[in-house]
Structure formats: structure tokens, C-alpha cells
Amino acid sequence: MKYINLVHFACFFLICYGEKDRFDNYRVYNIEVNDDAGLGEFQKLEESSSRIVFLNEPNIHQPFQILVPPDQLANITELFKRSAVKTEVQHENFQKLIDEEQPHDTAYGGHFGWDRYHDLDVIYAWLDEMLQKYSSVLKNHNYGKSVEGRALRAVKLSKKEGNPTIFIESTIHAREWVTVATATYFLNELLTSDDGEIRKLANNYDWVFVPVVNVDGFAYSHSNNRMWRKTRKPHSIIKFCVGSDPNRNFDFHHGDVGASTNPCAETYAGPSPFSEPETLALSEFIETFDNIKLYISFHSYSQLLLFPYGHSKEHTPNHKDLNQIGQKTKQAIAKRYGTQYKVGNIAEAIYLASGSTIDWVYATRNVSLTYTFEFRDKGRYGFLLPADQIIPNSLEVIDGLKAMVEEAEALQYL
Ligand SMILES: [Zn+2]
């Protein structure tokens, strides 16, 4: 009885005070595999529900990173020997990176800005402020509720009737904090900048922003586990496996390839298409627009610019144009700081992955231009991109978006 009380007390304590998971002495390994056998070993490991965290998907095109708890070091060393891969210890203590991600500013009182990462409440409060300040051109859309009851929110900037729509979807993966930071920076530029090119973008297009798709996961990544990726709906039978990968949950070749059937895996596709209220609501919200010409999904990290398809290596009918627009975007991104992106269709550039938003929008919503950005960096900090890189990342991405729209106009998509 005493034991039970103690457990209850501990749970109560954890829930009430949101004790954060720590990653003391977790190692980050950078891994390069160059054959299918090596790749298979890591894919098996990822499926096995071990406590090793895959920071990105194993693939043979570029290095990927894994996070290894101290008690798993012996196991992973065995696997390294067996699979003959190239490995390197990138960080000895992951917790240190987490501790250094945000500026140590004791004066922070919850004010919004781009010098640090913010939680959902602060972001929504800033949106409300903007909605009030720019009420003639900026409108609010509450398009649903999350599993945990949070508002799913979008804003639409429209300066004149009949504009084509550009849709920006951000933070469908909870731990990718730089995505919402960049989305809000860009929205602020569209509202306030004097730059002629930005004014043109703001005047000639309607811009829909969903700053945080995965609101529950995002809140959890702030309160409990900085590395949380999925939604927060517990599996119906295996209760300790929580969440699905919302970017594998869309109803186009759902669960075909590059998505897991293991409810504990990071890329679990969910029991059925749109099983997650957050993805269903987003899909229904997208369906309310009949004039989306360009759909963009913000992710981090890896410095990639990807377009459909992910479920198959088959090229889309306008593959050449998607690539050409992508190349122009890549060149524009590199101009300011030299940041190098790689461009290509998901399946060939990086890995097969089905059920993503950009595939679904492309294939079922008749939108010919859909892209995924994977922002900075290439694994040095990964998801823990220091906050002083929010503005540089935003500036180079905006350079890229300007070029993307310009080239899409030249090819008469817009
Ligand atoms: Zn992502």
C-alpha cells in the first residue's frame, strides 16, 4: 500500500511539475553507411524499440545521427563492428547541447522575439497581437482541436481579392523548433518589411500559415522531452507507445514504404490514414482552399529541398520544373552565407517515405508545386540549432522563397 502511494505521489509530482527527460552522457554518433546490408542493420535497430534515438532516418545518401544512452554503448559498438560502417562520436554529452540551445538570459519574461525559441502559449499570444495590429489584412482560422484540447490555428494574410494562395505548414514534427521560429519571422516580414520584393510577395499572394501543426507534441517537447517528434495520442492497445508520425499519416499510399507499423517507432504511420485529429483537421482545412498554387512544409534538419514523390521513385509529370525551381531556390539560399542545400524528389534524394503532407497535397489537391524544406544544419547541432541561428536561417530561407516564387512565376505556375 505504501509503495502504491509512493508511485501515485511520484506520478502526481511528474505530471504537476513536468519533470524533463535528461540526456546526460548520451552520445551522438555520426554514421555513414554505403551498402544495403549496413543500412538494413540500422533499419532493424530503429524498428526494434531500443532506447537508441534516431535523430534522422538511416539512409545511404548522406550521414545520419543517432543518440545513444550510456547503457547502450556496448550494444551499439557491437553493431558498428558487425556492419562495417563509418562512425564518429559527434558529441559526448547531448544534455550539454540542450543546455546551450537557448540564450542564458535571466531577463526573459515571455516576450516574443527571434533571439530564442518560444513555447506554444507565447507564440499564440504573438499571433493574437499581430491579428489585432493588422486586422484589416490578417485573419485568424481555428481549424480544430488537438487530442489534448489545444487549438489548431492558422492565419491568412490577404491584401487583395483573387490572389493565388501560398500555404506554409510548419512544425508537424514537434522537436523541429527552428521551423516555427522561421515561419513567424517570415510572417512578420510579410507584415512589416519595406523590402520591395517582400512587399510584392505580400501584395500579390494570399499567405496561409499554420505555425505549429503538432501542437501537443510541440508542447511536450518543451515541457518533458526535447526530442519528441510524434503526436501525443496513446496507442489503443499498447498504451505506453504514444503518438504517430503525422508526416506519415496522410491518406496517400499510407503505410506503403518508409513508415513503420511499430507503434513505438518514430515513423509509426498510425493505425489508419488520418487517425490523428491533428492531421485530419489539417487535411480538411487545406480542402477549404481552392486556389493553392504552392504548398511548403517546413522541417529541420539536413539542408534539403524535397519534392514529390516519397512513396515511389517514379517521377511526377512536372519533375523537371519542380527540380528547376528547386535549383534556383538552392542557389538563392547559398548566396547569403554559403549554406548548401541538396535538391531532389524525396524517394531518390534521401529515402522512401509515404503518407507525407506534400505527397498528399500534390496528388489529391491538384497542387503542382509542393516542397519540403529541411532547414539547417547537417547534424552538428541538428534539432538543437542554437537560437542565435534563427535569424540567419530565416534570412537565407526567405532568399530561397523569393527565388522559388520568381521561378514559379517564370514557368507560369503562379
Ligand atoms: Zn520533420
CSV table of C-alpha atoms and ligand atoms in Angstrom, one decimal:
chain,number,residue,atom,x,y,z
A,1,MET,CA,0.0,0.0,0.0
A,2,LYS,CA,2.8,2.4,0.9
A,3,TYR,CA,4.5,1.5,-2.4
A,4,ILE,CA,1.4,2.3,-4.4
A,5,ASN,CA,1.0,5.6,-2.6
A,6,LEU,CA,4.6,6.4,-3.4
A,7,VAL,CA,4.1,5.7,-7.1
A,8,HIS,CA,1.0,7.8,-7.1
A,9,PHE,CA,2.8,10.6,-5.4
A,10,ALA,CA,5.7,10.3,-7.9
A,11,CYS,CA,3.3,10.4,-10.9
A,12,PHE,CA,1.4,13.3,-9.4
A,13,PHE,CA,4.7,15.1,-9.0
A,14,LEU,CA,5.8,14.3,-12.5
A,15,ILE,CA,2.6,15.5,-14.1
A,16,CYS,CA,2.2,18.6,-11.9
A,17,TYR,CA,5.8,19.8,-12.3
A,18,GLY,CA,6.5,18.3,-15.8
A,19,GLU,CA,9.9,16.9,-14.9
A,20,LYS,CA,12.0,16.9,-18.0
A,21,ASP,CA,13.8,14.0,-19.5
A,22,ARG,CA,17.5,14.4,-19.3
A,23,PHE,CA,20.2,13.2,-21.7
A,24,ASP,CA,23.3,13.2,-19.5
A,25,ASN,CA,26.2,11.5,-21.2
A,26,TYR,CA,24.1,10.4,-24.2
A,27,ARG,CA,26.4,10.2,-27.1
A,28,VAL,CA,25.7,11.4,-30.6
A,29,TYR,CA,27.2,9.3,-33.4
A,30,ASN,CA,27.5,10.4,-36.9
A,31,ILE,CA,27.1,7.4,-39.2
A,32,GLU,CA,27.8,6.8,-42.9
A,33,VAL,CA,26.6,3.6,-44.5
A,34,ASN,CA,27.3,2.8,-48.1
A,35,ASP,CA,25.6,-0.5,-48.7
A,36,ASP,CA,22.1,-2.1,-48.2
A,37,ALA,CA,23.4,-4.6,-45.7
A,38,GLY,CA,24.7,-1.8,-43.4
A,39,LEU,CA,21.5,0.2,-44.0
A,40,GLY,CA,19.4,-2.9,-43.1
A,41,GLU,CA,21.1,-3.3,-39.7
A,42,PHE,CA,20.2,0.3,-38.7
A,43,GLN,CA,16.7,0.0,-40.1
A,44,LYS,CA,16.2,-3.2,-38.0
A,45,LEU,CA,17.6,-1.4,-34.9
A,46,GLU,CA,15.2,1.5,-35.5
A,47,GLU,CA,12.2,-0.9,-35.6
A,48,SER,CA,13.3,-2.8,-32.5
A,49,SER,CA,12.1,-0.2,-30.0
A,50,SER,CA,15.6,0.0,-28.4
A,51,ARG,CA,16.2,3.2,-26.4
A,52,ILE,CA,18.5,4.5,-29.1
A,53,VAL,CA,17.0,7.6,-30.6
A,54,PHE,CA,17.3,8.1,-34.4
A,55,LEU,CA,17.8,11.8,-35.0
A,56,ASN,CA,17.1,11.3,-38.6
A,57,GLU,CA,16.3,8.3,-40.9
A,58,PRO,CA,19.0,5.8,-41.8
A,59,ASN,CA,19.9,6.3,-45.5
A,60,ILE,CA,22.7,5.7,-47.9
A,61,HIS,CA,22.8,9.2,-49.4
A,62,GLN,CA,24.2,11.2,-46.5
A,63,PRO,CA,25.4,10.7,-42.9
A,64,PHE,CA,22.7,10.4,-40.2
A,65,GLN,CA,22.9,10.7,-36.5
A,66,ILE,CA,21.8,8.6,-33.6
A,67,LEU,CA,21.6,9.3,-29.9
A,68,VAL,CA,22.9,6.5,-27.6
A,69,PRO,CA,22.2,6.3,-23.8
A,70,PRO,CA,25.3,5.4,-21.8
A,71,ASP,CA,24.0,1.9,-21.0
A,72,GLN,CA,23.6,1.1,-24.7
A,73,LEU,CA,27.1,1.9,-25.7
A,74,ALA,CA,28.3,-1.7,-25.6
A,75,ASN,CA,25.4,-2.8,-27.8
A,76,ILE,CA,26.0,-0.1,-30.4
A,77,THR,CA,29.7,-0.8,-30.6
A,78,GLU,CA,28.9,-4.4,-31.4
A,79,LEU,CA,26.6,-3.3,-34.2
A,80,PHE,CA,29.2,-0.9,-35.6
A,81,LYS,CA,31.7,-3.8,-35.8
A,82,ARG,CA,29.2,-6.1,-37.4
A,83,SER,CA,28.0,-3.7,-40.1
A,84,ALA,CA,31.4,-2.2,-41.0
A,85,VAL,CA,30.1,1.4,-41.2
A,86,LYS,CA,31.9,4.7,-40.8
A,87,THR,CA,31.2,6.2,-37.4
A,88,GLU,CA,32.3,9.2,-35.5
A,89,VAL,CA,31.4,10.4,-32.0
A,90,GLN,CA,30.0,13.9,-32.6
A,91,HIS,CA,29.0,14.8,-29.0
A,92,GLU,CA,29.9,13.1,-25.8
A,93,ASN,CA,27.1,14.6,-23.8
A,94,PHE,CA,23.9,15.6,-25.5
A,95,GLN,CA,22.5,17.3,-22.4
A,96,LYS,CA,25.1,19.9,-22.8
A,97,LEU,CA,23.8,20.8,-26.3
A,98,ILE,CA,20.3,21.1,-24.8
A,99,ASP,CA,21.5,23.3,-22.1
A,100,GLU,CA,23.3,25.6,-24.6
A,101,GLU,CA,20.4,25.9,-27.1
A,102,GLN,CA,18.8,28.9,-25.6
A,103,PRO,CA,20.5,32.1,-24.5
A,104,HIS,CA,21.0,32.3,-20.8
A,105,ASP,CA,19.0,35.5,-20.4
A,106,THR,CA,17.6,35.8,-16.9
A,107,ALA,CA,15.6,38.9,-18.0
A,108,TYR,CA,13.4,36.8,-20.3
A,109,GLY,CA,9.8,37.5,-19.3
A,110,GLY,CA,7.9,35.6,-22.0
A,111,HIS,CA,8.3,38.4,-24.6
A,112,PHE,CA,8.3,37.2,-28.2
A,113,GLY,CA,11.3,37.7,-30.5
A,114,TRP,CA,13.7,35.7,-32.7
A,115,ASP,CA,16.6,35.6,-30.3
A,116,ARG,CA,15.3,32.5,-28.6
A,117,TYR,CA,12.8,29.6,-29.0
A,118,HIS,CA,9.3,30.1,-27.5
A,119,ASP,CA,6.6,27.7,-26.3
A,120,LEU,CA,3.1,27.5,-27.8
A,121,ASP,CA,1.5,30.0,-25.4
A,122,VAL,CA,4.0,32.7,-26.3
A,123,ILE,CA,3.7,32.0,-30.0
A,124,TYR,CA,-0.1,32.1,-29.9
A,125,ALA,CA,-0.1,35.3,-27.8
A,126,TRP,CA,2.2,36.9,-30.5
A,127,LEU,CA,-0.3,35.7,-33.2
A,128,ASP,CA,-3.1,37.4,-31.3
A,129,GLU,CA,-1.1,40.6,-31.1
A,130,MET,CA,-0.4,40.5,-34.9
A,131,LEU,CA,-4.1,39.7,-35.6
A,132,GLN,CA,-5.1,42.8,-33.6
A,133,LYS,CA,-2.5,45.1,-35.1
A,134,TYR,CA,-3.1,44.1,-38.7
A,135,SER,CA,-6.8,43.2,-38.5
A,136,SER,CA,-7.6,44.5,-42.0
A,137,VAL,CA,-5.3,42.0,-43.8
A,138,LEU,CA,-4.6,39.2,-41.3
A,139,LYS,CA,-7.4,36.8,-40.3
A,140,ASN,CA,-7.5,34.0,-37.8
A,141,HIS,CA,-8.6,30.4,-38.5
A,142,ASN,CA,-9.1,28.0,-35.7
A,143,TYR,CA,-9.4,24.8,-37.7
A,144,GLY,CA,-9.8,22.2,-34.9
A,145,LYS,CA,-8.6,20.8,-31.6
A,146,SER,CA,-5.7,18.5,-30.7
A,147,VAL,CA,-6.1,15.3,-28.7
A,148,GLU,CA,-5.2,17.2,-25.6
A,149,GLY,CA,-7.6,20.0,-26.4
A,150,ARG,CA,-5.3,22.7,-27.7
A,151,ALA,CA,-6.4,25.0,-30.5
A,152,LEU,CA,-5.2,24.2,-34.0
A,153,ARG,CA,-4.6,27.6,-35.5
A,154,ALA,CA,-3.7,29.2,-38.8
A,155,VAL,CA,-3.6,32.8,-40.0
A,156,LYS,CA,-4.2,34.1,-43.5
A,157,LEU,CA,-2.7,37.2,-44.9
A,158,SER,CA,-4.6,38.7,-47.8
A,159,LYS,CA,-4.2,42.1,-49.3
A,160,LYS,CA,-6.5,41.8,-52.3
A,161,GLU,CA,-9.2,39.6,-53.8
A,162,GLY,CA,-8.4,36.8,-56.2
A,163,ASN,CA,-4.7,36.3,-55.2
A,164,PRO,CA,-3.3,32.8,-55.7
A,165,THR,CA,-2.6,31.1,-52.3
A,166,ILE,CA,0.7,30.0,-50.9
A,167,PHE,CA,0.4,27.7,-48.0
A,168,ILE,CA,3.1,27.4,-45.3
A,169,GLU,CA,2.9,24.4,-43.0
A,170,SER,CA,5.3,24.3,-40.1
A,171,THR,CA,6.2,22.1,-37.1
A,172,ILE,CA,4.4,18.9,-37.9
A,173,HIS,CA,7.4,17.3,-36.2
A,174,ALA,CA,7.5,18.6,-32.6
A,175,ARG,CA,11.2,18.8,-32.0
A,176,GLU,CA,11.9,20.9,-35.1
A,177,TRP,CA,11.8,24.2,-33.2
A,178,VAL,CA,13.5,26.3,-35.8
A,179,THR,CA,10.6,25.7,-38.2
A,180,VAL,CA,8.0,27.8,-36.2
A,181,ALA,CA,10.7,30.4,-35.4
A,182,THR,CA,11.3,30.8,-39.2
A,183,ALA,CA,7.6,30.7,-40.1
A,184,THR,CA,6.8,33.5,-37.6
A,185,TYR,CA,9.9,35.5,-38.8
A,186,PHE,CA,8.7,35.3,-42.4
A,187,LEU,CA,5.1,36.2,-41.5
A,188,ASN,CA,6.4,39.2,-39.6
A,189,GLU,CA,8.5,40.3,-42.6
A,190,LEU,CA,5.4,40.0,-44.9
A,191,LEU,CA,3.5,42.2,-42.5
A,192,THR,CA,6.2,44.8,-41.7
A,193,SER,CA,9.1,44.8,-44.2
A,194,ASP,CA,9.9,47.7,-46.5
A,195,ASP,CA,11.9,45.5,-48.9
A,196,GLY,CA,10.3,45.8,-52.4
A,197,GLU,CA,10.5,42.1,-53.2
A,198,ILE,CA,8.8,41.2,-49.9
A,199,ARG,CA,6.1,43.8,-50.4
A,200,LYS,CA,5.4,42.3,-53.8
A,201,LEU,CA,5.1,38.8,-52.3
A,202,ALA,CA,2.7,40.2,-49.6
A,203,ASN,CA,0.6,42.1,-52.1
A,204,ASN,CA,0.3,39.6,-54.9
A,205,TYR,CA,-0.3,36.4,-52.9
A,206,ASP,CA,-2.5,35.2,-50.1
A,207,TRP,CA,-0.4,33.5,-47.5
A,208,VAL,CA,-1.7,30.9,-45.2
A,209,PHE,CA,0.5,30.0,-42.2
A,210,VAL,CA,0.0,27.0,-39.9
A,211,PRO,CA,2.8,27.8,-37.4
A,212,VAL,CA,2.5,24.7,-35.3
A,213,VAL,CA,0.7,21.7,-36.8
A,214,ASN,CA,1.6,19.2,-34.0
A,215,VAL,CA,0.6,21.4,-31.0
A,216,ASP,CA,0.6,18.6,-28.4
A,217,GLY,CA,3.9,17.2,-29.4
A,218,PHE,CA,5.4,20.7,-29.5
A,219,ALA,CA,4.1,21.5,-26.0
A,220,TYR,CA,5.6,18.1,-24.8
A,221,SER,CA,8.9,18.9,-26.4
A,222,HIS,CA,9.1,22.0,-24.3
A,223,SER,CA,7.7,20.5,-21.1
A,224,ASN,CA,9.0,16.9,-21.0
A,225,ASN,CA,11.2,15.6,-23.8
A,226,ARG,CA,13.2,17.9,-26.1
A,227,MET,CA,13.5,15.1,-28.6
A,228,TRP,CA,9.7,14.4,-29.0
A,229,ARG,CA,8.7,14.1,-32.7
A,230,LYS,CA,5.2,12.5,-32.9
A,231,THR,CA,1.7,13.3,-31.9
A,232,ARG,CA,0.6,12.5,-28.3
A,233,LYS,CA,-2.3,10.1,-28.8
A,234,PRO,CA,-1.6,6.8,-27.0
A,235,HIS,CA,-1.9,3.7,-29.0
A,236,SER,CA,-5.3,2.0,-28.4
A,237,ILE,CA,-3.8,-1.3,-27.1
A,238,ILE,CA,-0.1,-0.7,-26.3
A,239,LYS,CA,-0.7,2.4,-24.1
A,240,PHE,CA,2.9,3.1,-23.5
A,241,CYS,CA,3.5,3.7,-27.2
A,242,VAL,CA,2.4,7.3,-27.6
A,243,GLY,CA,1.8,9.1,-30.9
A,244,SER,CA,2.1,8.6,-34.6
A,245,ASP,CA,4.3,10.3,-37.1
A,246,PRO,CA,1.9,12.9,-38.5
A,247,ASN,CA,4.1,13.3,-41.6
A,248,ARG,CA,3.4,9.6,-42.4
A,249,ASN,CA,-0.3,9.7,-41.5
A,250,PHE,CA,-1.8,11.3,-44.7
A,251,ASP,CA,-4.1,9.5,-46.9
A,252,PHE,CA,-1.9,8.8,-49.9
A,253,HIS,CA,-0.1,5.5,-50.1
A,254,HIS,CA,-0.5,5.4,-46.3
A,255,GLY,CA,2.0,3.0,-44.7
A,256,ASP,CA,3.3,1.7,-48.0
A,257,VAL,CA,7.0,2.3,-47.6
A,258,GLY,CA,9.4,4.3,-45.3
A,259,ALA,CA,6.9,4.3,-42.5
A,260,SER,CA,6.7,1.9,-39.5
A,261,THR,CA,4.0,-0.4,-38.3
A,262,ASN,CA,5.5,-0.5,-34.9
A,263,PRO,CA,3.5,1.9,-32.6
A,264,CYS,CA,6.6,2.7,-30.6
A,265,ALA,CA,8.7,3.7,-33.6
A,266,GLU,CA,9.4,7.4,-34.5
A,267,THR,CA,8.0,6.9,-38.0
A,268,TYR,CA,4.9,4.9,-37.0
A,269,ALA,CA,2.3,5.7,-39.7
A,270,GLY,CA,-0.7,5.4,-37.3
A,271,PRO,CA,-3.3,2.7,-37.4
A,272,SER,CA,-5.1,4.3,-40.4
A,273,PRO,CA,-4.8,7.3,-42.6
A,274,PHE,CA,-5.8,10.5,-40.7
A,275,SER,CA,-6.0,8.5,-37.4
A,276,GLU,CA,-4.6,11.7,-35.7
A,277,PRO,CA,-7.1,14.5,-35.2
A,278,GLU,CA,-4.3,17.0,-36.0
A,279,THR,CA,-3.7,15.6,-39.5
A,280,LEU,CA,-7.4,15.1,-40.2
A,281,ALA,CA,-8.2,18.7,-39.3
A,282,LEU,CA,-5.2,20.0,-41.3
A,283,SER,CA,-6.4,18.0,-44.4
A,284,GLU,CA,-9.9,19.3,-44.0
A,285,PHE,CA,-8.6,22.8,-43.6
A,286,ILE,CA,-6.4,22.5,-46.7
A,287,GLU,CA,-9.5,21.3,-48.6
A,288,THR,CA,-11.3,24.6,-47.9
A,289,PHE,CA,-8.9,26.4,-50.3
A,290,ASP,CA,-9.4,26.0,-54.0
A,291,ASN,CA,-6.6,28.3,-55.1
A,292,ILE,CA,-3.4,26.9,-53.5
A,293,LYS,CA,-0.6,27.2,-56.1
A,294,LEU,CA,2.4,26.4,-53.9
A,295,TYR,CA,2.4,24.3,-50.7
A,296,ILE,CA,5.5,24.4,-48.5
A,297,SER,CA,6.3,22.2,-45.5
A,298,PHE,CA,8.9,23.4,-43.0
A,299,HIS,CA,11.1,20.8,-41.3
A,300,SER,CA,14.6,20.5,-39.9
A,301,TYR,CA,17.3,19.4,-40.2
A,302,SER,CA,19.6,18.2,-43.1
A,303,GLN,CA,19.6,21.2,-45.6
A,304,LEU,CA,17.4,19.6,-48.2
A,305,LEU,CA,14.8,20.9,-50.5
A,306,LEU,CA,12.5,18.0,-51.4
A,307,PHE,CA,9.5,17.5,-53.7
A,308,PRO,CA,7.2,14.5,-54.6
A,309,TYR,CA,7.1,11.7,-54.6
A,310,GLY,CA,8.2,10.0,-51.4
A,311,HIS,CA,6.3,6.7,-51.8
A,312,SER,CA,7.9,5.9,-55.1
A,313,LYS,CA,11.0,6.7,-57.3
A,314,GLU,CA,8.6,7.3,-60.2
A,315,HIS,CA,9.0,10.9,-61.4
A,316,THR,CA,6.0,13.3,-61.3
A,317,PRO,CA,4.7,14.7,-64.7
A,318,ASN,CA,6.4,18.1,-63.8
A,319,HIS,CA,9.5,16.6,-62.2
A,320,LYS,CA,11.8,18.8,-64.5
A,321,ASP,CA,10.0,22.0,-63.4
A,322,LEU,CA,10.0,21.1,-59.7
A,323,ASN,CA,13.7,20.4,-60.0
A,324,GLN,CA,14.4,23.6,-61.9
A,325,ILE,CA,12.5,25.8,-59.3
A,326,GLY,CA,14.3,23.8,-56.6
A,327,GLN,CA,17.7,24.5,-58.1
A,328,LYS,CA,17.0,28.3,-58.3
A,329,THR,CA,15.9,28.2,-54.7
A,330,LYS,CA,19.0,26.4,-53.6
A,331,GLN,CA,21.3,28.9,-55.4
A,332,ALA,CA,19.5,31.8,-53.7
A,333,ILE,CA,19.8,30.2,-50.3
A,334,ALA,CA,23.6,29.7,-50.7
A,335,LYS,CA,24.2,33.4,-51.7
A,336,ARG,CA,24.0,35.0,-48.3
A,337,TYR,CA,26.0,32.7,-46.0
A,338,GLY,CA,27.1,29.9,-48.4
A,339,THR,CA,24.6,27.3,-46.9
A,340,GLN,CA,24.4,24.4,-49.2
A,341,TYR,CA,21.1,22.6,-49.8
A,342,LYS,CA,20.6,19.4,-51.8
A,343,VAL,CA,17.5,19.3,-54.1
A,344,GLY,CA,15.5,16.3,-55.3
A,345,ASN,CA,12.4,14.2,-55.1
A,346,ILE,CA,12.1,12.6,-51.7
A,347,ALA,CA,12.5,9.0,-52.7
A,348,GLU,CA,15.7,9.5,-54.7
A,349,ALA,CA,17.3,12.3,-52.9
A,350,ILE,CA,17.0,10.8,-49.4
A,351,TYR,CA,14.7,7.8,-48.7
A,352,LEU,CA,11.3,6.3,-49.4
A,353,ALA,CA,8.6,7.8,-47.2
A,354,SER,CA,4.9,7.5,-47.8
A,355,GLY,CA,2.0,9.4,-46.3
A,356,SER,CA,3.7,12.8,-46.2
A,357,THR,CA,1.8,16.1,-46.5
A,358,ILE,CA,3.5,17.2,-49.7
A,359,ASP,CA,2.7,14.0,-51.5
A,360,TRP,CA,-0.9,14.1,-50.4
A,361,VAL,CA,-1.4,17.7,-51.4
A,362,TYR,CA,0.4,17.2,-54.7
A,363,ALA,CA,-1.6,14.0,-55.6
A,364,THR,CA,-5.0,14.7,-54.3
A,365,ARG,CA,-5.4,18.5,-54.1
A,366,ASN,CA,-4.2,19.3,-57.6
A,367,VAL,CA,-1.4,21.5,-56.4
A,368,SER,CA,1.5,21.2,-58.9
A,369,LEU,CA,4.2,22.7,-56.7
A,370,THR,CA,4.8,21.2,-53.2
A,371,TYR,CA,8.1,21.3,-51.4
A,372,THR,CA,9.6,20.3,-48.1
A,373,PHE,CA,12.4,22.4,-46.6
A,374,GLU,CA,14.7,20.7,-44.2
A,375,PHE,CA,16.5,23.7,-42.6
A,376,ARG,CA,19.9,24.0,-41.0
A,377,ASP,CA,22.1,22.3,-40.2
A,378,LYS,CA,23.6,18.9,-41.4
A,379,GLY,CA,23.9,17.4,-37.9
A,380,ARG,CA,26.4,19.5,-36.0
A,381,TYR,CA,23.6,20.7,-33.7
A,382,GLY,CA,20.7,19.0,-35.5
A,383,PHE,CA,17.4,19.8,-33.8
A,384,LEU,CA,19.3,21.9,-31.2
A,385,LEU,CA,20.3,24.6,-33.6
A,386,PRO,CA,21.4,27.4,-31.3
A,387,ALA,CA,18.9,30.2,-31.1
A,388,ASP,CA,21.4,32.7,-32.5
A,389,GLN,CA,21.0,30.9,-35.8
A,390,ILE,CA,17.2,31.6,-36.0
A,391,ILE,CA,17.6,34.8,-37.9
A,392,PRO,CA,20.4,33.7,-40.3
A,393,ASN,CA,18.3,30.6,-41.1
A,394,SER,CA,15.2,32.7,-41.7
A,395,LEU,CA,17.1,35.2,-43.9
A,396,GLU,CA,18.5,32.6,-46.2
A,397,VAL,CA,15.2,30.7,-46.4
A,398,ILE,CA,13.4,33.9,-47.3
A,399,ASP,CA,16.0,34.5,-50.0
A,400,GLY,CA,15.1,31.0,-51.2
A,401,LEU,CA,11.4,31.6,-51.1
A,402,LYS,CA,11.7,34.8,-53.2
A,403,ALA,CA,13.6,32.9,-55.8
A,404,MET,CA,11.1,30.0,-55.7
A,405,VAL,CA,8.2,32.3,-56.4
A,406,GLU,CA,10.1,34.2,-59.1
A,407,GLU,CA,11.0,31.0,-60.9
A,408,ALA,CA,7.5,29.5,-60.5
A,409,GLU,CA,6.1,32.8,-62.0
A,410,ALA,CA,8.6,32.5,-64.9
A,411,LEU,CA,7.3,28.9,-65.6
A,412,GLN,CA,3.7,30.2,-65.3
A,413,TYR,CA,2.7,28.2,-62.2
A,414,LEU,CA,1.8,31.4,-60.4
B,1,ZN,ZN,10.4,16.8,-39.9
